[in-house]
Tab-separated table of C-alpha atoms in Angstrom:
chain	number	residue	atom	x	y	z
A	1422	MET	CA	167.760	46.209	4.280
A	1423	ALA	CA	164.069	46.521	3.397
A	1424	MET	CA	162.773	44.242	0.652
A	1425	ALA	CA	161.712	47.191	-1.504
A	1426	GLU	CA	165.205	48.643	-1.254
A	1427	ARG	CA	166.786	45.326	-2.187
A	1428	PHE	CA	164.634	44.621	-5.230
A	1429	GLY	CA	162.987	47.923	-6.170
A	1430	THR	CA	159.391	48.962	-5.534
A	1431	ARG	CA	158.114	47.692	-8.881
A	1432	TRP	CA	160.045	44.443	-9.162
A	1433	LEU	CA	158.209	42.436	-6.504
A	1434	PRO	CA	154.660	43.106	-7.814
A	1435	PHE	CA	155.871	42.240	-11.305
A	1436	ARG	CA	157.303	38.924	-10.123
A	1437	PHE	CA	154.126	38.125	-8.198
A	1438	ALA	CA	151.938	38.948	-11.185
A	1439	ALA	CA	154.118	36.877	-13.496
A	1440	ALA	CA	153.844	33.898	-11.171
A	1441	VAL	CA	150.056	34.219	-10.986
A	1442	VAL	CA	149.687	34.535	-14.771
A	1443	LEU	CA	151.986	31.576	-15.341
A	1444	LEU	CA	149.987	29.416	-12.947
A	1445	ALA	CA	146.712	30.567	-14.446
A	1446	LEU	CA	147.832	29.248	-17.817
A	1447	MET	CA	148.344	25.754	-16.421
A	1448	THR	CA	145.627	23.164	-16.013
A	1449	ASP	CA	145.514	20.703	-13.143
A	1450	ARG	CA	146.782	17.827	-15.246
A	1451	ALA	CA	149.557	19.839	-16.910
A	1452	VAL	CA	150.956	20.846	-13.548
A	1453	LEU	CA	150.633	17.285	-12.297
A	1454	ARG	CA	152.552	15.885	-15.243
A	1455	ALA	CA	155.281	18.494	-15.071
A	1456	GLU	CA	156.024	18.461	-11.371
A	1457	ALA	CA	154.651	15.203	-9.997
A	1458	THR	CA	156.013	14.061	-6.646
A	1459	PRO	CA	157.935	10.877	-7.489
A	1460	ILE	CA	156.247	8.707	-4.870
A	1461	GLY	CA	153.016	6.847	-4.520
A	1462	ILE	CA	150.934	7.049	-1.363
A	1463	ASN	CA	148.717	4.449	0.288
A	1464	TYR	CA	145.314	5.930	1.068
A	1465	GLY	CA	143.858	3.824	3.878
A	1466	GLN	CA	140.526	4.643	5.498
A	1467	ILE	CA	140.320	2.616	8.716
A	1468	ALA	CA	139.242	5.646	10.711
A	1469	ASP	CA	136.143	7.626	11.653
A	1470	ASN	CA	137.622	11.123	11.466
A	1471	LEU	CA	139.074	11.427	7.959
A	1472	PRO	CA	138.214	14.193	5.503
A	1473	SER	CA	135.946	13.379	2.588
A	1474	PRO	CA	137.468	11.911	-0.592
A	1475	ALA	CA	136.694	15.173	-2.401
A	1476	ARG	CA	138.845	17.123	0.080
A	1477	VAL	CA	141.567	14.456	-0.043
A	1478	SER	CA	141.638	14.874	-3.809
A	1479	TRP	CA	142.613	18.523	-3.340
A	1480	LEU	CA	145.237	17.613	-0.772
A	1481	LEU	CA	146.978	15.009	-2.913
A	1482	ARG	CA	146.873	17.061	-6.090
A	1483	SER	CA	148.183	20.175	-4.342
A	1484	MET	CA	151.111	17.966	-3.250
A	1485	GLN	CA	151.519	16.919	-6.912
A	1486	VAL	CA	151.143	13.249	-5.958
A	1487	SER	CA	150.544	11.267	-9.142
A	1488	LYS	CA	150.089	7.713	-7.766
A	1489	VAL	CA	147.629	6.478	-5.137
A	1490	LYS	CA	147.039	2.972	-3.845
A	1491	LEU	CA	143.733	1.891	-2.311
A	1492	TYR	CA	142.868	-1.271	-0.421
A	1493	ASP	CA	139.457	-1.426	-2.081
A	1494	ALA	CA	137.750	0.295	-4.997
A	1495	ASP	CA	135.855	2.978	-3.083
A	1496	PRO	CA	133.493	4.645	-5.587
A	1497	TYR	CA	133.547	7.938	-3.678
A	1498	VAL	CA	137.341	8.081	-3.943
A	1499	LEU	CA	137.444	7.103	-7.607
A	1500	SER	CA	134.734	9.658	-8.417
A	1501	ALA	CA	136.603	12.381	-6.544
A	1502	PHE	CA	139.631	11.884	-8.804
A	1503	LEU	CA	137.844	11.968	-12.168
A	1504	ASP	CA	139.842	13.852	-14.817
A	1505	THR	CA	142.757	14.551	-12.460
A	1506	GLY	CA	145.412	12.371	-14.104
A	1507	VAL	CA	146.186	10.621	-10.804
A	1508	GLU	CA	147.081	6.949	-11.308
A	1509	PHE	CA	145.291	4.405	-9.098
A	1510	VAL	CA	145.934	0.922	-7.774
A	1511	VAL	CA	142.645	-0.559	-6.538
A	1512	GLY	CA	142.253	-3.665	-4.405
A	1513	ILE	CA	140.108	-6.730	-3.943
A	1514	GLY	CA	140.107	-7.507	-0.224
A	1515	ASN	CA	141.065	-10.903	1.159
A	1516	GLU	CA	137.444	-11.495	2.117
A	1517	ASN	CA	136.480	-11.393	-1.576
A	1518	VAL	CA	139.370	-13.342	-3.104
A	1519	SER	CA	137.673	-16.746	-3.043
A	1520	ALA	CA	134.605	-15.357	-4.796
A	1521	MET	CA	136.780	-14.014	-7.622
A	1522	VAL	CA	137.673	-17.576	-8.658
A	1523	ASP	CA	134.290	-17.602	-10.404
A	1524	PRO	CA	134.840	-15.894	-13.795
A	1525	ALA	CA	131.350	-14.401	-13.692
A	1526	ALA	CA	132.010	-12.833	-10.285
A	1527	ALA	CA	135.349	-11.426	-11.452
A	1528	ARG	CA	133.724	-9.933	-14.528
A	1529	ALA	CA	130.900	-8.423	-12.461
A	1530	TRP	CA	133.402	-6.904	-10.036
A	1531	ILE	CA	135.308	-5.188	-12.834
A	1532	GLN	CA	132.106	-3.993	-14.484
A	1533	ARG	CA	131.046	-2.421	-11.203
A	1534	HIS	CA	134.322	-1.153	-9.707
A	1535	VAL	CA	136.649	-0.447	-12.634
A	1536	GLN	CA	134.970	-0.088	-16.011
A	1537	PRO	CA	132.641	2.832	-15.104
A	1538	TYR	CA	135.590	5.018	-14.095
A	1539	LEU	CA	137.830	4.465	-17.097
A	1540	PRO	CA	139.366	6.409	-18.686
A	1541	SER	CA	138.465	9.462	-16.587
A	1542	THR	CA	140.050	7.912	-13.489
A	1543	ARG	CA	143.377	6.267	-14.310
A	1544	ILE	CA	143.056	2.805	-12.787
A	1545	THR	CA	146.228	0.993	-13.856
A	1546	CYS	CA	146.462	-1.961	-11.468
A	1547	ILE	CA	144.272	-4.323	-9.424
A	1548	THR	CA	145.694	-6.091	-6.386
A	1549	VAL	CA	143.940	-9.365	-5.633
A	1550	GLY	CA	144.348	-9.826	-1.885
A	1551	ASN	CA	146.920	-8.358	0.475
A	1552	GLU	CA	149.575	-10.328	2.394
A	1553	VAL	CA	147.686	-13.572	1.820
A	1554	PHE	CA	150.618	-15.774	2.861
A	1555	LYS	CA	150.994	-14.045	6.205
A	1556	GLY	CA	148.081	-15.985	7.697
A	1557	ASN	CA	147.125	-19.624	7.978
A	1558	ASP	CA	144.076	-19.656	5.724
A	1559	THR	CA	144.937	-22.467	3.319
A	1560	ALA	CA	141.721	-22.028	1.345
A	1561	LEU	CA	142.565	-18.362	0.760
A	1562	LYS	CA	146.095	-19.252	-0.352
A	1563	ALA	CA	144.782	-21.873	-2.758
A	1564	SER	CA	142.258	-19.398	-4.208
A	1565	LEU	CA	144.732	-16.574	-4.816
A	1566	LEU	CA	146.167	-17.559	-8.199
A	1567	PRO	CA	142.842	-18.759	-9.691
A	1568	ALA	CA	141.291	-15.451	-8.583
A	1569	MET	CA	144.107	-13.463	-10.203
A	1570	GLN	CA	143.663	-15.455	-13.402
A	1571	SER	CA	139.895	-14.882	-13.417
A	1572	VAL	CA	140.325	-11.124	-12.965
A	1573	TYR	CA	142.941	-11.036	-15.715
A	1574	GLN	CA	140.707	-12.980	-18.114
A	1575	ALA	CA	137.742	-10.753	-17.286
A	1576	LEU	CA	139.798	-7.658	-18.095
A	1577	ALA	CA	140.744	-9.200	-21.435
A	1578	ALA	CA	137.124	-10.087	-22.217
A	1579	LEU	CA	136.094	-6.505	-21.476
A	1580	GLY	CA	138.830	-5.027	-23.684
A	1581	MET	CA	141.085	-3.796	-20.871
A	1582	GLN	CA	143.991	-6.201	-21.209
A	1583	GLY	CA	147.270	-4.287	-21.223
A	1584	ARG	CA	145.647	-1.229	-19.655
A	1585	VAL	CA	145.155	-2.633	-16.155
A	1586	ASN	CA	147.682	-4.939	-14.462
A	1587	VAL	CA	146.718	-7.746	-12.085
A	1588	THR	CA	148.933	-8.683	-9.151
A	1589	THR	CA	148.913	-9.163	-5.367
A	1590	ALA	CA	150.871	-7.577	-2.504
A	1591	HIS	CA	153.067	-9.656	-0.213
A	1592	SER	CA	154.429	-9.218	3.276
A	1593	LEU	CA	158.193	-9.593	3.645
A	1594	ASP	CA	157.647	-12.604	5.877
A	1595	ILE	CA	157.176	-14.688	2.721
A	1596	MET	CA	160.975	-14.783	2.840
A	1597	GLY	CA	162.711	-17.730	4.430
A	1598	SER	CA	166.084	-16.048	3.969
A	1599	SER	CA	166.878	-12.419	3.192
A	1600	PHE	CA	170.544	-11.976	4.160
A	1601	PRO	CA	172.834	-11.647	2.439
A	1602	PRO	CA	170.528	-10.306	-0.278
A	1603	SER	CA	171.986	-12.645	-2.902
A	1604	ALA	CA	170.852	-15.610	-0.773
A	1605	GLY	CA	167.251	-14.418	-0.698
A	1606	ALA	CA	164.770	-17.296	-0.808
A	1607	PHE	CA	161.059	-17.750	-0.242
A	1608	ARG	CA	159.833	-19.854	2.674
A	1609	ALA	CA	159.595	-23.529	1.800
A	1610	ASP	CA	155.840	-23.579	2.441
A	1611	VAL	CA	155.324	-20.585	0.145
A	1612	VAL	CA	157.278	-21.912	-2.846
A	1613	PRO	CA	154.521	-24.247	-4.174
A	1614	TYR	CA	152.182	-21.257	-4.380
A	1615	MET	CA	154.789	-18.743	-5.511
A	1616	GLN	CA	156.156	-20.674	-8.486
A	1617	PRO	CA	152.902	-20.539	-10.502
A	1618	ILE	CA	152.174	-16.978	-9.320
A	1619	LEU	CA	155.525	-15.858	-10.728
A	1620	SER	CA	154.742	-17.595	-14.017
A	1621	PHE	CA	151.461	-15.700	-14.137
A	1622	LEU	CA	153.138	-12.342	-13.393
A	1623	SER	CA	155.709	-13.009	-16.101
A	1624	MET	CA	153.035	-13.870	-18.646
A	1625	ALA	CA	150.861	-10.878	-17.702
A	1626	ARG	CA	153.863	-8.515	-17.445
A	1627	SER	CA	152.704	-7.496	-13.994
A	1628	PRO	CA	154.942	-6.364	-11.111
A	1629	PHE	CA	155.720	-8.251	-7.917
A	1630	LEU	CA	154.545	-6.101	-4.990
A	1631	ILE	CA	156.278	-6.321	-1.618
A	1632	ASN	CA	155.527	-4.519	1.658
A	1633	CYS	CA	158.891	-3.645	3.255
A	1634	TYR	CA	159.297	-2.143	6.724
A	1635	PRO	CA	162.862	-1.794	8.046
A	1636	TYR	CA	161.167	-0.428	11.174
A	1637	PHE	CA	160.027	-3.944	12.085
A	1638	ALA	CA	163.616	-5.208	12.075
A	1639	TYR	CA	164.751	-2.322	14.270
A	1640	LYS	CA	161.809	-2.716	16.640
A	1641	ALA	CA	162.531	-6.433	17.064
A	1642	ASP	CA	166.244	-5.980	17.825
A	1643	PRO	CA	167.229	-2.342	18.445
A	1644	GLY	CA	170.448	-3.357	20.154
A	1645	ASN	CA	171.856	-5.063	17.067
A	1646	VAL	CA	170.224	-3.286	14.110
A	1647	PRO	CA	172.095	-0.011	13.463
A	1648	LEU	CA	169.693	2.916	13.412
A	1649	GLU	CA	171.695	4.663	10.690
A	1650	TYR	CA	171.326	1.604	8.445
A	1651	VAL	CA	167.525	1.587	8.635
A	1652	LEU	CA	167.120	5.404	8.423
A	1653	PHE	CA	169.253	5.959	5.279
A	1654	GLN	CA	171.811	7.880	7.327
A	1655	PRO	CA	175.573	7.809	6.623
A	1656	ASN	CA	177.092	4.468	7.604
A	1657	ALA	CA	179.675	1.964	6.386
A	1658	GLY	CA	176.953	-0.322	5.102
A	1659	VAL	CA	176.958	-4.080	4.737
A	1660	THR	CA	178.701	-5.957	1.933
A	1661	ASP	CA	177.141	-9.016	0.346
A	1662	THR	CA	179.984	-11.540	0.413
A	1663	ASN	CA	178.677	-13.297	-2.709
A	1664	THR	CA	178.171	-10.314	-5.015
A	1665	LYS	CA	180.523	-7.851	-3.287
A	1666	LEU	CA	177.728	-5.279	-3.519
A	1667	ASN	CA	177.564	-2.799	-0.650
A	1668	TYR	CA	174.247	-1.856	0.942
A	1669	ASP	CA	174.015	1.366	2.936
A	1670	ASN	CA	170.368	0.848	3.895
A	1671	MET	CA	168.124	-2.060	4.808
A	1672	LEU	CA	165.282	-1.267	2.394
A	1673	TYR	CA	167.447	-1.808	-0.689
A	1674	ALA	CA	168.828	-5.023	0.805
A	1675	GLN	CA	165.296	-6.296	1.376
A	1676	VAL	CA	164.250	-5.513	-2.201
A	1677	ASP	CA	167.305	-7.223	-3.681
A	1678	SER	CA	166.697	-10.296	-1.533
A	1679	VAL	CA	163.252	-10.543	-3.144
A	1680	TYR	CA	164.818	-10.230	-6.606
A	1681	ALA	CA	167.189	-13.069	-5.661
A	1682	ALA	CA	164.294	-15.250	-4.462
A	1683	ILE	CA	162.400	-14.649	-7.709
A	1684	GLN	CA	165.483	-15.440	-9.765
A	1685	ALA	CA	166.032	-18.642	-7.782
A	1686	LEU	CA	162.648	-19.815	-9.101
A	1687	GLY	CA	163.699	-19.127	-12.677
A	1688	HIS	CA	162.453	-15.587	-13.396
A	1689	THR	CA	164.501	-12.523	-14.304
A	1690	ASP	CA	161.796	-10.570	-16.138
A	1691	ILE	CA	159.628	-9.471	-13.185
A	1692	ASP	CA	159.946	-6.003	-11.639
A	1693	VAL	CA	159.735	-5.637	-7.869
A	1694	LYS	CA	157.834	-2.630	-6.546
A	1695	ILE	CA	157.497	-1.510	-2.930
A	1696	SER	CA	153.758	-1.441	-2.307
A	1697	GLU	CA	154.166	-0.289	1.308
A	1698	THR	CA	156.913	1.207	3.435
A	1699	GLY	CA	156.802	3.654	6.295
A	1700	TRP	CA	157.754	4.433	9.882
A	1701	PRO	CA	155.398	5.155	12.798
A	1702	SER	CA	155.621	8.526	14.524
A	1703	ARG	CA	154.327	7.156	17.825
A	1704	GLY	CA	154.002	3.775	19.513
A	1705	ASP	CA	153.537	1.951	22.770
A	1706	PRO	CA	156.306	2.127	25.406
A	1707	ASP	CA	157.709	-1.222	24.261
A	1708	GLU	CA	157.858	-0.206	20.578
A	1709	ALA	CA	161.441	0.899	20.097
A	1710	GLY	CA	162.041	3.618	17.535
A	1711	ALA	CA	158.436	4.715	17.033
A	1712	THR	CA	159.129	8.438	17.321
A	1713	LEU	CA	158.334	11.604	15.407
A	1714	GLU	CA	162.030	12.247	14.775
A	1715	TYR	CA	162.770	8.818	13.321
A	1716	ALA	CA	159.620	8.780	11.198
A	1717	GLY	CA	160.477	12.127	9.646
A	1718	THR	CA	164.058	11.042	9.078
A	1719	TYR	CA	163.064	7.780	7.373
A	1720	ILE	CA	160.494	9.320	5.041
A	1721	GLY	CA	162.587	12.431	4.348
A	1722	ASN	CA	165.685	10.441	3.423
A	1723	LEU	CA	163.622	7.979	1.386
A	1724	LEU	CA	162.149	10.877	-0.601
A	1725	GLN	CA	165.638	12.137	-1.362
A	1726	ARG	CA	166.651	8.714	-2.687
A	1727	ILE	CA	163.542	8.552	-4.868
A	1728	GLU	CA	164.107	12.043	-6.252
A	1729	MET	CA	167.648	10.977	-7.175
A	1730	LYS	CA	166.079	8.111	-9.186
A	1731	GLN	CA	168.239	5.619	-7.363
A	1732	GLY	CA	168.106	1.932	-8.024
A	1733	THR	CA	169.184	-0.830	-5.689
A	1734	PRO	CA	172.778	-2.125	-5.846
A	1735	LEU	CA	171.582	-5.160	-7.808
A	1736	ARG	CA	169.606	-3.052	-10.294
A	1737	PRO	CA	171.171	0.422	-10.179
A	1738	SER	CA	169.628	1.545	-13.481
A	1739	VAL	CA	166.046	0.786	-12.377
A	1740	PRO	CA	164.710	3.549	-10.073
A	1741	ILE	CA	162.888	2.159	-7.063
A	1742	ASP	CA	159.108	2.435	-7.277
A	1743	VAL	CA	157.625	3.133	-3.842
A	1744	TYR	CA	154.206	3.627	-2.261
A	1745	VAL	CA	154.599	5.232	1.164
A	1746	PHE	CA	152.356	4.068	3.978
A	1747	ALA	CA	150.262	6.028	4.710
A	1748	LEU	CA	148.460	9.252	3.898
A	1749	PHE	CA	146.697	9.674	7.263
A	1750	ASN	CA	146.931	8.372	10.796
A	1751	GLU	CA	144.051	5.869	11.026
A	1752	ASN	CA	142.504	5.829	14.491
A	1753	LEU	CA	140.514	2.598	14.158
A	1754	LYS	CA	143.316	0.279	13.114
A	1755	PRO	CA	143.718	-2.601	15.571
A	1756	GLY	CA	146.981	-3.613	17.198
A	1757	PRO	CA	149.705	-1.602	18.950
A	1758	ALA	CA	149.720	2.198	18.938
A	1759	SER	CA	152.218	2.289	16.077
A	1760	GLU	CA	149.580	0.861	13.704
A	1761	ARG	CA	147.528	4.028	14.121
A	1762	ASN	CA	150.451	6.410	13.594
A	1763	TYR	CA	152.004	5.790	10.176
A	1764	GLY	CA	150.384	8.807	8.530
A	1765	LEU	CA	152.088	11.691	6.764
A	1766	PHE	CA	149.143	13.838	7.874
A	1767	TYR	CA	146.727	14.160	10.744
A	1768	PRO	CA	143.057	13.994	9.680
A	1769	ASP	CA	142.813	17.804	9.727
A	1770	GLY	CA	145.470	18.048	7.008
A	1771	THR	CA	148.307	19.110	9.323
A	1772	PRO	CA	151.612	17.379	8.487
A	1773	VAL	CA	152.745	14.948	11.182
A	1774	TYR	CA	156.344	15.974	10.411
A	1775	ASN	CA	157.990	18.224	7.865
A	1776	VAL	CA	159.608	16.436	4.929
A	1777	GLY	CA	158.871	19.119	2.340
A	1778	LEU	CA	155.529	17.783	1.124
A	1779	GLN	CA	153.386	20.914	0.906
A	1780	GLY	CA	149.675	20.355	0.564
A	1781	TYR	CA	146.340	22.096	0.961
A	1782	LEU	CA	143.249	20.500	2.509
A	1783	PRO	CA	140.218	22.732	1.815
A	1784	PRO	CA	137.864	23.385	4.738
A	1785	MET	CA	134.802	22.115	2.857
A	1786	ASP	CA	133.722	19.962	-0.070
A	1787	TYR	CA	133.397	21.437	-3.541
A	1788	SER	CA	131.408	20.394	-6.553
A	1789	ARG	CA	133.220	19.172	-9.636
A	1790	GLY	CA	132.320	22.449	-11.312
A	1791	THR	CA	134.587	24.403	-8.966
A	1792	ARG	CA	137.400	21.812	-8.823
A	1793	LYS	CA	139.815	23.516	-11.177
A	1794	ALA	CA	139.319	27.003	-9.747
A	1795	VAL	CA	139.931	25.948	-6.149
A	1796	HIS	CA	142.917	23.789	-7.040
A	1797	LEU	CA	144.416	26.622	-9.046
A	1798	LEU	CA	143.948	28.941	-6.075
A	1799	ALA	CA	145.735	26.446	-3.848
A	1800	LEU	CA	148.624	26.261	-6.291
A	1801	ILE	CA	148.810	30.064	-6.430
A	1802	LEU	CA	148.898	30.297	-2.640
A	1803	ILE	CA	151.704	27.731	-2.487
A	1804	ALA	CA	153.635	29.608	-5.202
A	1805	VAL	CA	153.191	32.917	-3.379
A	1806	ALA	CA	154.418	31.386	-0.140
A	1807	SER	CA	157.466	29.957	-1.928
A	1808	ILE	CA	158.282	33.309	-3.525
A	1809	ALA	CA	157.945	35.080	-0.198
A	1810	LEU	CA	160.304	32.611	1.436
A	1811	SER	CA	162.865	33.007	-1.355
A	1812	LEU	CA	162.846	36.797	-0.915
A	1813	SER	CA	163.074	36.806	2.870
């Protein structure tokens, strides 16, 4: 039956017009607050073919993404998100951690990279270093906590205490034991550093950030790690013999093992957030599981869990807080092919796989004066496409 016969010749234009008027009454930030995608996204830039930050701003906001994590404090990115309501985590790279021990250097860094953008750009967290305990640089490890303390004190001196958190992101290999989750414990060589860091996080009310990749476990032992368990697919799960809690996916087990390790050092007041997780869509021949199908399955099922506001078995009432890695495939990242293929999107804005994240990457840069008009047009186009699909 023809669409006009099903709905009447006047009904469809009326519905279209109503949708357009409704969207026209909404500002960028109102739409973002009302319908924000409940995930954060890591925006890495180790590539030579990425769109400009101004275009990326349109892409992320058309997806209704409300949280973005950077590995630096790129002024072009922060400027591109002025007055958008998007929340940012900015980073101090490992190469600059030792310098931040000097209170004057920490203060200067904040005055240059954070203070000029507040409050128009919502910078809510600073990560001091990334996966510091993964390497063998003892000087870097020793500098981490003093650098975090200097940054925290500088924020307080500049009147930003309580507005911007200070923390650091860890690799999961800080764990000496992670199974069963209740037996989670930090590596013995990490504990002397971790104990005072946890005390600092507790005092500052800052989160503990962990980078979790079930893919690595599957890649290392595909014959013994059930694919369903790492991809959030139906399975019997694994029961922790100590707590009797059942885990139907590896990510939640990893997070709860970190909670157990923190508790073993005397802290129960620190939230654990997943600062990175993802799955590569392509890899080298010896990289088991790095496929388009598995990547889409992992991210798609993870999104469903987040939208359900699920917590882990140990903390079921606390929804998991996740930053997906990464926004784009990054063609200059070193290492195996998988490292360059974690993106949700190709650099031209085409989705790598379909998990329901609709976005619009404009073909050119726009001035701030035309930001709202172009974003509104993108939202209208997405709404029209959704209406058309619902009527087909």
